[in-house]
Coordinates of C-alpha atoms in Angstrom, one line a residue:
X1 CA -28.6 51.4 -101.1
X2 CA -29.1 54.7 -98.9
X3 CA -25.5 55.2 -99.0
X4 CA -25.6 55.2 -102.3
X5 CA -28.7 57.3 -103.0
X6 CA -27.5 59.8 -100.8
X7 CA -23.5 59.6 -102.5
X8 CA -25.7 60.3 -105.8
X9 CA -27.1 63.3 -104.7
X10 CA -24.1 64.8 -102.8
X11 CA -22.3 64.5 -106.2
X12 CA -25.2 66.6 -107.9
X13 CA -25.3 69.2 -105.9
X14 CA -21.8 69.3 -106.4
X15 CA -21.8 69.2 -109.9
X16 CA -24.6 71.6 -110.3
X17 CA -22.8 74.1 -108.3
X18 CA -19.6 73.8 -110.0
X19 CA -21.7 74.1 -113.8
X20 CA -24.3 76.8 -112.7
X21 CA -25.0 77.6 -116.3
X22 CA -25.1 73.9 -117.6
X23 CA -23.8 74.5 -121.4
X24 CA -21.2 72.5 -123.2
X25 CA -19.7 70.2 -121.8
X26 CA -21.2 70.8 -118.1
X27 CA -24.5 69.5 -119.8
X28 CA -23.2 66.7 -121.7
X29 CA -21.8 65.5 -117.8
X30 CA -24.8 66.0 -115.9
X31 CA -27.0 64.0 -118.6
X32 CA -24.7 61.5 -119.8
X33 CA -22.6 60.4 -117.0
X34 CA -23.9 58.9 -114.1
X35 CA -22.1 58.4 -110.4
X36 CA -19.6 56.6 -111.4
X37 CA -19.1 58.3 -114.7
X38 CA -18.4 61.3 -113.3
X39 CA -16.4 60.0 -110.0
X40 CA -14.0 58.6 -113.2
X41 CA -14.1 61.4 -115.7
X42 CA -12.6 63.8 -112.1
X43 CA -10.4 60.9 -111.2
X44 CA -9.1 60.8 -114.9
X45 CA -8.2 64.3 -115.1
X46 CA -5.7 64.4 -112.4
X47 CA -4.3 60.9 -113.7
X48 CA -4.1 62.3 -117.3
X49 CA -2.0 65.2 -115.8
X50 CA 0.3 62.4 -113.5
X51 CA 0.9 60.5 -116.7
X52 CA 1.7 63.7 -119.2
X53 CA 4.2 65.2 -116.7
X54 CA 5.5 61.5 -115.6
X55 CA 6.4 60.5 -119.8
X56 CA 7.9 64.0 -120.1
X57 CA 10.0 64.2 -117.1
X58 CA 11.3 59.9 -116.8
X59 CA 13.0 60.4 -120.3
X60 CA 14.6 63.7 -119.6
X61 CA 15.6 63.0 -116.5
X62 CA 16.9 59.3 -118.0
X63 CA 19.2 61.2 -120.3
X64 CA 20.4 64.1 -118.1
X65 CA 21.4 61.7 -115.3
X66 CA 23.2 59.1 -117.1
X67 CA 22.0 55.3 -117.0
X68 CA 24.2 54.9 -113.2
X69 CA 22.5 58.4 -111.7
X70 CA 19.0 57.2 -113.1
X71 CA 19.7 53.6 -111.6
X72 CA 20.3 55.3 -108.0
X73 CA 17.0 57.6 -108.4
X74 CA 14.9 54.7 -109.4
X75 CA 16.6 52.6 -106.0
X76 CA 15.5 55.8 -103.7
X77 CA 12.1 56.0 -104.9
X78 CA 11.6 52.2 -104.8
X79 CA 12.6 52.4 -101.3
X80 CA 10.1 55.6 -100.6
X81 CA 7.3 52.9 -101.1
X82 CA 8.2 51.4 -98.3
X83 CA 8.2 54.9 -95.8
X84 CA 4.7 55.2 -97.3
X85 CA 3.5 51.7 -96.5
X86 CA 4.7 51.5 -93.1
X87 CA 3.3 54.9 -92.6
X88 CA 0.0 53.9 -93.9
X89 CA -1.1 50.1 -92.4
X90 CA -3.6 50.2 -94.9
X91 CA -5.8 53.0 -93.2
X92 CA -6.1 54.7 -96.5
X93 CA -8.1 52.1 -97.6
X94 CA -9.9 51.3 -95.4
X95 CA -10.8 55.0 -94.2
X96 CA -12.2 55.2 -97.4
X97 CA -14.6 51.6 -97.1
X98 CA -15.9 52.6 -94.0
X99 CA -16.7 56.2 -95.0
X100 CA -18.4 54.9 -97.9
X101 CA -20.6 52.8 -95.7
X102 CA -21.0 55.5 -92.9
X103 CA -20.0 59.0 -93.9
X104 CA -20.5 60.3 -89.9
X105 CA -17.6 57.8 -89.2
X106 CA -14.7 60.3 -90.7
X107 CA -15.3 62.5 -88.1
X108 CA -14.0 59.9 -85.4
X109 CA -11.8 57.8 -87.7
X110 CA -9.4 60.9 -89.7
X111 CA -8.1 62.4 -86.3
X112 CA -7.2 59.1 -84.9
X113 CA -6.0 57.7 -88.3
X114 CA -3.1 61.3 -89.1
X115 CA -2.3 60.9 -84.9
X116 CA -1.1 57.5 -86.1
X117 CA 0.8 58.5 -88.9
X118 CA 2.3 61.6 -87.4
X119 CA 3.9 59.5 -84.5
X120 CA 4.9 56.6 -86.9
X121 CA 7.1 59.0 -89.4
X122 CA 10.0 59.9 -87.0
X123 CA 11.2 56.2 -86.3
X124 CA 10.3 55.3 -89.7
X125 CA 12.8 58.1 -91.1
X126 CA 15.1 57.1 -88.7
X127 CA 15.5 53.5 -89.3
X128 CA 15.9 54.1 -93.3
X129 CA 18.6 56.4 -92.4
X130 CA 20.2 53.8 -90.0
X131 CA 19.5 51.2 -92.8
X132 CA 21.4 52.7 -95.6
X133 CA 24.2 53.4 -93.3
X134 CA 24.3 49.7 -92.4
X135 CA 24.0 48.2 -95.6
X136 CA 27.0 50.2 -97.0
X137 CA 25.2 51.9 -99.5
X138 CA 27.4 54.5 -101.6
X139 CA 26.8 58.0 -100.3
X140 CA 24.8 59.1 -103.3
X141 CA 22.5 56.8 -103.2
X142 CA 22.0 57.0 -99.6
X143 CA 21.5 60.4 -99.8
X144 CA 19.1 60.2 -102.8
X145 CA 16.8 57.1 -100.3
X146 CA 17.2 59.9 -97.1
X147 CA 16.0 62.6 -99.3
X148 CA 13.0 60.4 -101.0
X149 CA 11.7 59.1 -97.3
X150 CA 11.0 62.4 -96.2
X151 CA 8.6 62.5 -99.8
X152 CA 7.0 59.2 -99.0
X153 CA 6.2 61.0 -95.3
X154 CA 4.2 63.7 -96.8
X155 CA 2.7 61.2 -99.6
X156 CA 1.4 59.3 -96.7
X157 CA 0.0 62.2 -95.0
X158 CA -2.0 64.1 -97.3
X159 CA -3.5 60.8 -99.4
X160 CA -5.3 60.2 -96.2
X161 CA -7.2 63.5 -97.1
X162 CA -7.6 61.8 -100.2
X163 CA -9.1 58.6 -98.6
X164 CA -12.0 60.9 -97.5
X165 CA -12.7 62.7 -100.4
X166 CA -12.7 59.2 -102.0
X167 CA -15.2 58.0 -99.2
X168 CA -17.7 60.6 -100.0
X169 CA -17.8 59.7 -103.8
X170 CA -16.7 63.9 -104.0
X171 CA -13.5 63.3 -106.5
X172 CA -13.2 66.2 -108.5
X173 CA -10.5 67.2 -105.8
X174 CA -8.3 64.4 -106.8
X175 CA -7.4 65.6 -110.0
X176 CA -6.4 69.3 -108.8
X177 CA -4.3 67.8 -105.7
X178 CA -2.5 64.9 -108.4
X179 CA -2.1 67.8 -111.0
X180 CA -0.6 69.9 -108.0
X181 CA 2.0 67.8 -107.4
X182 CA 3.4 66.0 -110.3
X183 CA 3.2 70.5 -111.9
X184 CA 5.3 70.8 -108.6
X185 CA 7.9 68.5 -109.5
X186 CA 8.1 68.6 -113.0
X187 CA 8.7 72.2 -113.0
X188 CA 11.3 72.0 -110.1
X189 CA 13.2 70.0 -111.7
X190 CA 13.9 71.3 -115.2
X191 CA 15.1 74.5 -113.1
X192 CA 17.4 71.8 -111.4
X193 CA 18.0 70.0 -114.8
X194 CA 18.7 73.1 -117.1
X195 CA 19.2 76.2 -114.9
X196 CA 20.8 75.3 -112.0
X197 CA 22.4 72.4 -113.0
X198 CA 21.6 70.8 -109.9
X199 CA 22.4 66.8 -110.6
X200 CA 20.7 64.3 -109.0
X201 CA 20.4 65.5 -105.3
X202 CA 18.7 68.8 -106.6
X203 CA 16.4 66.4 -108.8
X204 CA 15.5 64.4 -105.8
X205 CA 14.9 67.4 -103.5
X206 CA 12.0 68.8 -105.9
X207 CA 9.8 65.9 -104.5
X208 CA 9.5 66.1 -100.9
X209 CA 9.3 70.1 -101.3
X210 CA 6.4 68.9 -103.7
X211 CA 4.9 66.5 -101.3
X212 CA 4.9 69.3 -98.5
X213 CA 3.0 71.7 -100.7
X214 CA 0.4 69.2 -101.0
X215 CA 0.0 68.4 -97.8
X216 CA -1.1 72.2 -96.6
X217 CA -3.4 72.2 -99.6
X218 CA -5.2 68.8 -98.9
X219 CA -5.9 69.7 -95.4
X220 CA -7.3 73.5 -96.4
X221 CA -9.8 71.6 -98.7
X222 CA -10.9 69.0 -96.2
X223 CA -11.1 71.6 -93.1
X224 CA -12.7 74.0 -95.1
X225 CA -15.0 71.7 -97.0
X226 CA -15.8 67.9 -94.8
X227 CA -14.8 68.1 -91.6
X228 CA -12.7 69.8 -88.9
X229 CA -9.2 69.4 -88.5
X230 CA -7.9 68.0 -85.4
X231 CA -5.6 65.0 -83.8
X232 CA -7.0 62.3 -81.7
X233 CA -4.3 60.9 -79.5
X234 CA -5.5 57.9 -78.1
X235 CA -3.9 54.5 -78.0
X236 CA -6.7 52.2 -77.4
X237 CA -8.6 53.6 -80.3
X238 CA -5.8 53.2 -82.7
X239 CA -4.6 49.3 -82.0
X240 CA -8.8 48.8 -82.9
X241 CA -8.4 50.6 -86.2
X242 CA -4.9 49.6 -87.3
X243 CA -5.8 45.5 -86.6
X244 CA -9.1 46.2 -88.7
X245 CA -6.9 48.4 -91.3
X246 CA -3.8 45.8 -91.8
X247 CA -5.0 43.3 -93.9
X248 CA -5.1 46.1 -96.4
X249 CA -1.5 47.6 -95.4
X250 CA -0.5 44.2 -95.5
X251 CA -1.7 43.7 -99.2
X252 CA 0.0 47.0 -100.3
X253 CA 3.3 46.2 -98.7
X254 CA 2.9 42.7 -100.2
X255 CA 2.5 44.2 -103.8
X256 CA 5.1 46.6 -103.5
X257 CA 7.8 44.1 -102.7
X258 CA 7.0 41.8 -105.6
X259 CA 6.2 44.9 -107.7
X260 CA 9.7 46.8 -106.6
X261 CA 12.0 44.1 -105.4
X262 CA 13.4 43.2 -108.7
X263 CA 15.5 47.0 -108.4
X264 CA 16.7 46.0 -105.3
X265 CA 17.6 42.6 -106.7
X266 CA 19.2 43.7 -109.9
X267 CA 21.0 46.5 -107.8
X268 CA 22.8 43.9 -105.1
X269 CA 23.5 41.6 -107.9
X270 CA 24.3 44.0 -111.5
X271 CA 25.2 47.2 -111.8
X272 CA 23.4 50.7 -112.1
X273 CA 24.0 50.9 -115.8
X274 CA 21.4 47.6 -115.6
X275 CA 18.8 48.8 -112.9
X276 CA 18.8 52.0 -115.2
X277 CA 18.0 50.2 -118.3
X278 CA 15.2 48.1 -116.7
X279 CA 13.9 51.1 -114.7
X280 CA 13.6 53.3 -117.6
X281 CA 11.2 50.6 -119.3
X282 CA 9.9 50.1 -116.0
X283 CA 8.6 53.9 -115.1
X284 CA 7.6 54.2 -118.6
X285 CA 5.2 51.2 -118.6
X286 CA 4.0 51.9 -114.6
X287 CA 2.5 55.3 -115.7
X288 CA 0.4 53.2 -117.8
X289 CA -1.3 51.3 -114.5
X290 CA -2.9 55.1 -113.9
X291 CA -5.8 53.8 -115.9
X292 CA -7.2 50.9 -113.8
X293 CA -6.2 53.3 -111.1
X294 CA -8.7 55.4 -112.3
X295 CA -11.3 52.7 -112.7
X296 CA -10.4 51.0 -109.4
X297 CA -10.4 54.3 -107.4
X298 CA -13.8 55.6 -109.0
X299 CA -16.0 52.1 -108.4
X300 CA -13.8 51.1 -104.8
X301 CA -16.7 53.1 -102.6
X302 CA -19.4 51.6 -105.0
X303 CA -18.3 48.0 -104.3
X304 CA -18.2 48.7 -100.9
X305 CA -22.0 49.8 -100.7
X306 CA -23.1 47.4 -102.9
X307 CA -21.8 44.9 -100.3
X308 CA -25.1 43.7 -98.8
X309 CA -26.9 44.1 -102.3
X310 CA -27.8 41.6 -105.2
X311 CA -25.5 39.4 -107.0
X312 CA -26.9 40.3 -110.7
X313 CA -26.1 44.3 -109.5
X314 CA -22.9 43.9 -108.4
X315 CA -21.9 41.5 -111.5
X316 CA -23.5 44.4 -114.0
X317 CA -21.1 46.9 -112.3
X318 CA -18.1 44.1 -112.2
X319 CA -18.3 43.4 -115.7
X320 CA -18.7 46.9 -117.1
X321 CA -15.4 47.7 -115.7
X322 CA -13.5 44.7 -116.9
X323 CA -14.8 45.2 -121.0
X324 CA -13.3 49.2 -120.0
X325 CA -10.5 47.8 -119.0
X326 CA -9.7 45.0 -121.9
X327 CA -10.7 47.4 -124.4
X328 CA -7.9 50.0 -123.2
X329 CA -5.2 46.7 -122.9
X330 CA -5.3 45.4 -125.9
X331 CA -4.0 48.0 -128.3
X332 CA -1.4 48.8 -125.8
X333 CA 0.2 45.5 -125.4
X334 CA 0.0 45.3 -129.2
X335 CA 2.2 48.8 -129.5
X336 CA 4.1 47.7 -126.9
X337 CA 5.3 44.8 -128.2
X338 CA 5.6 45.8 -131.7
X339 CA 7.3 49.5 -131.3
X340 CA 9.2 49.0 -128.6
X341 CA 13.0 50.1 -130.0
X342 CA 11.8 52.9 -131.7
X343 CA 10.2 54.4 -128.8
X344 CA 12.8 53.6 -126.5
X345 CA 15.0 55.6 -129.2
X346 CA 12.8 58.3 -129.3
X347 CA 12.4 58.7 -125.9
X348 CA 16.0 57.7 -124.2
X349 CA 18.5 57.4 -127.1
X350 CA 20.8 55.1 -128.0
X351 CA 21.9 54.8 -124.7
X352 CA 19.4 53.5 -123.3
X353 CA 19.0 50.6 -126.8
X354 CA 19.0 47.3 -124.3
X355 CA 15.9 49.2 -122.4
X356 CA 14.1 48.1 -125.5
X357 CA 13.8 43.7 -124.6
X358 CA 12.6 44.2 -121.7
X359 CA 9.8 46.9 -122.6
X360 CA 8.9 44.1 -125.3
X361 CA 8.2 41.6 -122.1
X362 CA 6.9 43.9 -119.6
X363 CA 4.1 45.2 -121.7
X364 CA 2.4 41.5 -121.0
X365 CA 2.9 42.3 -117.6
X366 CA 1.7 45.9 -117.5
X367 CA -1.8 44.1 -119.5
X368 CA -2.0 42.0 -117.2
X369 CA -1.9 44.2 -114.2
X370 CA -4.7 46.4 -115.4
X371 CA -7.2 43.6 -114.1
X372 CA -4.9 42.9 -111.0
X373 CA -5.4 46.6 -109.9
X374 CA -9.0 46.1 -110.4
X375 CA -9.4 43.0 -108.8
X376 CA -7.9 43.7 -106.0
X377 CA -10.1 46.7 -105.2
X378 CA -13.0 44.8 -106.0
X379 CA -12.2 42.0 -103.5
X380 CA -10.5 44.4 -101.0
X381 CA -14.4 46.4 -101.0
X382 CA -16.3 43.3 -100.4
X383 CA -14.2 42.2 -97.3
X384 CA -12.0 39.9 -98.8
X385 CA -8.6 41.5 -98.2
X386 CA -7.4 38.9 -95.9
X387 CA -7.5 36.3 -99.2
X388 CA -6.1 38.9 -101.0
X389 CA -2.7 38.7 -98.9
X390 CA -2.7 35.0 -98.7
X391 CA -2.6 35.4 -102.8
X392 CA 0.2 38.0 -102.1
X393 CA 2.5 36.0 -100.3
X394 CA 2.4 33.1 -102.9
X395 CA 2.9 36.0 -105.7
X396 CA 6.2 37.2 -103.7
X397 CA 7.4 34.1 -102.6
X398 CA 7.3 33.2 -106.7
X399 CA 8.6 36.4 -107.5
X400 CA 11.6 36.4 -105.4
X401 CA 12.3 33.0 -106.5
X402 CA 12.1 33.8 -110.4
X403 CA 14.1 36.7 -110.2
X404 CA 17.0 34.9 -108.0
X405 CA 16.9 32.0 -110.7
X406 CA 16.9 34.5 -114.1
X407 CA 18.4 37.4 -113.2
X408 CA 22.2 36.0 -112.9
X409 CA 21.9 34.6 -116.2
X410 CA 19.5 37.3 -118.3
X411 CA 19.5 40.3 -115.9
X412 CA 17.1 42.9 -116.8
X413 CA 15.3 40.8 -118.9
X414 CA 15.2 38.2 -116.2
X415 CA 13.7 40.9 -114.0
X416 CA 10.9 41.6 -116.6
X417 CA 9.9 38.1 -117.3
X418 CA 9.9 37.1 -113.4
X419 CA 7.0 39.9 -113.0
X420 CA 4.7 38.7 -116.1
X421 CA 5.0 35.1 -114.3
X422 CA 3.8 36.8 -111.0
X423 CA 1.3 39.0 -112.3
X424 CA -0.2 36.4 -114.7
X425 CA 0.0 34.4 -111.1
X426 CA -1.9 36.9 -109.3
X427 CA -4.8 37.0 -112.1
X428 CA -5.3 33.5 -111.5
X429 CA -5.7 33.4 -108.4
X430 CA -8.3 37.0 -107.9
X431 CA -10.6 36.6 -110.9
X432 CA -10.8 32.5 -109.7
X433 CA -12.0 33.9 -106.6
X434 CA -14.6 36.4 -108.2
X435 CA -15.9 34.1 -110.2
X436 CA -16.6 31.1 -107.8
X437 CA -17.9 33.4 -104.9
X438 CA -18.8 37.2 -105.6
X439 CA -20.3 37.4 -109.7
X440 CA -21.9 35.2 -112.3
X441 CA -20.3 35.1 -115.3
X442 CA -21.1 37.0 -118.3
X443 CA -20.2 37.0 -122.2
X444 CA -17.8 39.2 -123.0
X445 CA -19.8 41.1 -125.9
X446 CA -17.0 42.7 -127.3
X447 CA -15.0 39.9 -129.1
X448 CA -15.9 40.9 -132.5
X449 CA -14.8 45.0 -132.0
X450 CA -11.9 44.0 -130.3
X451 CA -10.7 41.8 -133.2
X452 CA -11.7 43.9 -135.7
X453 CA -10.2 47.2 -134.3
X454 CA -6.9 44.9 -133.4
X455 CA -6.4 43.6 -136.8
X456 CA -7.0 47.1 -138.2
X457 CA -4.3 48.4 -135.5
X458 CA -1.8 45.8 -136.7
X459 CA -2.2 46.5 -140.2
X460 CA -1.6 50.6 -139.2
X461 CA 1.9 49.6 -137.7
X462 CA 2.7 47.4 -141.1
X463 CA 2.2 49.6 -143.5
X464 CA 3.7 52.8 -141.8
X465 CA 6.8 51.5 -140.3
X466 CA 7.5 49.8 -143.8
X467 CA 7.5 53.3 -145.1
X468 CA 9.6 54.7 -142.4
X469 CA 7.0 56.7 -140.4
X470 CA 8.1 58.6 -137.0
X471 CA 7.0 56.3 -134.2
X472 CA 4.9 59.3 -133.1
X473 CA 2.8 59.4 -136.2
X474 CA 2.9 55.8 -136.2
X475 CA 1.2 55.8 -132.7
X476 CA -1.0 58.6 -133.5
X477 CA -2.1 56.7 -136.6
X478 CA -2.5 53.2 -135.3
X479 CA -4.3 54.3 -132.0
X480 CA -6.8 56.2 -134.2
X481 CA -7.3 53.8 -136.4
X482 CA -8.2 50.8 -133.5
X483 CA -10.5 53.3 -131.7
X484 CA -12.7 54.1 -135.3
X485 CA -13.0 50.4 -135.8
X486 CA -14.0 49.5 -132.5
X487 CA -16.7 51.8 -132.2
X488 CA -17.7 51.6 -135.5
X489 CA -17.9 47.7 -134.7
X490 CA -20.3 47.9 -131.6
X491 CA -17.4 48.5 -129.5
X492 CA -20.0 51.1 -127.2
X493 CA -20.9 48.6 -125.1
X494 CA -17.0 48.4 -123.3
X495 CA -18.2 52.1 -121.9
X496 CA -21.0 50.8 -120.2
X497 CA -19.6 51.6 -116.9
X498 CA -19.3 55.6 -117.5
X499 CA -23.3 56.0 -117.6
X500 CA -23.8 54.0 -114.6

């Protein structure tokens, strides 16, 4: 509780600072939002900005590549995941656990943790290069991977700066560093796209350049505001921290593969017209996870000092943020489902019409994984990231299976429903564990708004599509619609977790 008391009033002095005058909005933050309302609103800025400049850029850069140029970006950046991962071991996370439980500890634990990272890069760079090369990958996609690990090198290296910032509960630099980057790359490359007319290598090479400029900025903002900047090389202290930090590297590599290896699948066993149908529905849909992102990131460090504390506490704070979370899901997977050819149209044109299926299946998936990102911060902040992995390696072992049975016979759309049977696996196997060891359960509360505002949503989507609307006033309408009806239903209770 003192770690949280004192978390609290770091982030008002912060706050206070930053809205000296305390009109407008400034005093509707400090007086409606509490810790974790405010830790969100900063964390939802810089996702807001990463998901605008991510649903302008994919289908632009779907339709200026071609389907087979797309297919080979989406294989490179799939395979950055893992330079990141390998980079990482999980100290991210768990930087950012033991900060929030001791801040005094980043000062010992950041120098060690970048040493670590710095001398893991090279031979990480070095064997994707030498695997590529191996594997007989065309030159333009190897080039396009090459190019992309040197992106997930930086990635790794200034989101450690963001682990601390995290740590402290201070987030209002997350949106400026996310909004940084994603401004970086989407203006590079509609120079590339329309100016230069630089192609696919010239795309690729606007996100390391990205990633570097990020990096310098991170660092200025944690030297000049948390703690001094310096390298602690010492081997005995970093086996200690990396065999305390791996069940959580672990975790992450063990959701990337079952979350990317269906590209690599459908690329050894299709072609790049297929990966770049699936991966344009794909990227589309994965800017949507940005959400429980936001949630997870914002109540991570709260979990973790609510560790020692009461079970009725840490249930309240549990259960706030799963009615956020179902209240956000449920009109999505309903638009999803029901507009999916005409915003593929919109978005990709016609040649990108089979992308439309598979949006129609992995919109249950993407629903589903707005818990699983939750969930698995929640249990990864209360210690329990080694049952985390064990659930993992089932999910992956399924996955992998699934997609080797479907994808010969339905390809992309064999991709999309192997990941809603391993996501919808996953759930099962978290929220079980919540609910038999961590929180008591509670009624849902919202059933009634959420019916309501869904029924009023479907009935939006009837009536305007039977009149020929444009899919954009069709969305505009029908997400305005739910969201009157749900509040206007008691639907207030689902935002519980913004004034706590």
């Amino acid at each position: 509780m003192d770690v949280i008391r004192a978390s609290e009033e770091a982030t008002k002095t912060q706050v206070r600072a930053l809205y000296r005058e305390g009109r407008g909005p400034a005093r509707w933050l400090r007086s409606r939002l509490g810790t974790l309302g405010r830790n969100t609103f900063y964390v939802a800025i810089g996702q807001f900005v990463h998901l605008v400049l991510a649903i302008v850029l994919t289908p632009i850069a779907a339709r200026v590549l071609g389907d087979s140029d797309f297919g080979r970006y989406s294989l490179a950046s799939t395979l950055m995941y893992f330079v990141f991962l390998f980079s990482d071991l999980g100290l991210n996370t768990w930087i950012t656990r033991e900060g929030a439980r001791d801040a005094a500890e980043l000062e010992r634990l950041f120098p060690a943790a970048f040493a670590v990272k710095l001398c893991l890069l090279p031979p990480l760079l070095v064997l994707l290069w030498l695997a590529t090369q191996l594997t007989g990958l065309e030159e333009r996609s190897a080039q396009a991977v090459a190019i992309f690990g040197f992106y997930g090198a930086a990635s790794s290296l200034w989101q450690l700066a963001l682990a601390v910032f995290r740590s402290r509960e201070t987030m209002k630099y997350e949106p400026i560093l996310f909004a940084l980057e994603k401004t970086l790359i989407t203006g590079a490359s509609l120079a590339v796209f329309f100016l230069i007319k630089g192609g696919l290598l010239g795309f690729v090479l606007t996100f390391p350049a990205a990633g570097l400029v990020t990096l310098i900025v991170s660092l200025w903002i944690l030297h000049s505001r948390f703690l001094r900047l310096r390298l602690a090389f010492r081997p005995s202290q970093w086996f200690g921290m990396v065999k305390l930090a791996f069940p959580f590297g672990l975790s992450a590599l063990l959701a990337t593969v079952y979350n990317r290896v269906d590209v690599i699948l459908l690329t050894a066993m299709t072609t790049p017209a297929v990966v770049g149908w699936y991966s344009a529905g794909y990227k589309l849909l994965t800017v949507t996870n940005l959400i429980p992102t936001v949630v997870a990131t914002a109540t991570f460090p709260r979990f973790a000092a609510l560790q020692s504390s009461d079970r009725r506490q840490l249930s309240r704070v549990f259960w706030d943020g799963m009615r956020l979370l179902l209240a956000i899901c449920v009109p999505m997977v309903i638009l999803g489902t029901t507009l999916a050819k005409p915003i593929t149209l919109f978005l990709f044109g016609a040649e990108y019409f089979q992308t439309a299926p598979a949006i129609q299946i992995l919109i249950w998936a993407c629903g589903i994984v707005f818990f699983n990102i939750y969930l698995t911060g929640f249990l990864g902040a209360l210690g329990y990231q080694n049952r985390v992995v064990g659930f993992q390696v089932a999910a992956t072992v399924v996955n992998v299976g699934t997609n080797l049975v479907l994808i010969p016979h339905l390809q992309h759309l064999g991709a999309a429903a192997a990941t809603v049977v391993t996501e919808g696996l996953m759930f099962a196997l978290q929220f079980g564990l919540a609910l038999r060891r961590l929180v008591d359960w509670e009624p849902l509360r919202i059933s009634v708004p959420l019916v309501a505002a869904s029924l009023s949503l479907g009935l939006c989507i009837a009536l305007t599509t039977a009149h020929q609307w444009n899919v954009v006033a069709v969305l505009a309408v029908g997400i305005a619609a739910y969201v009157a009806v749900f509040l206007l239903s008691g639907g207030r209770k689902a935002f519980s977790l913004l004034s706590t």
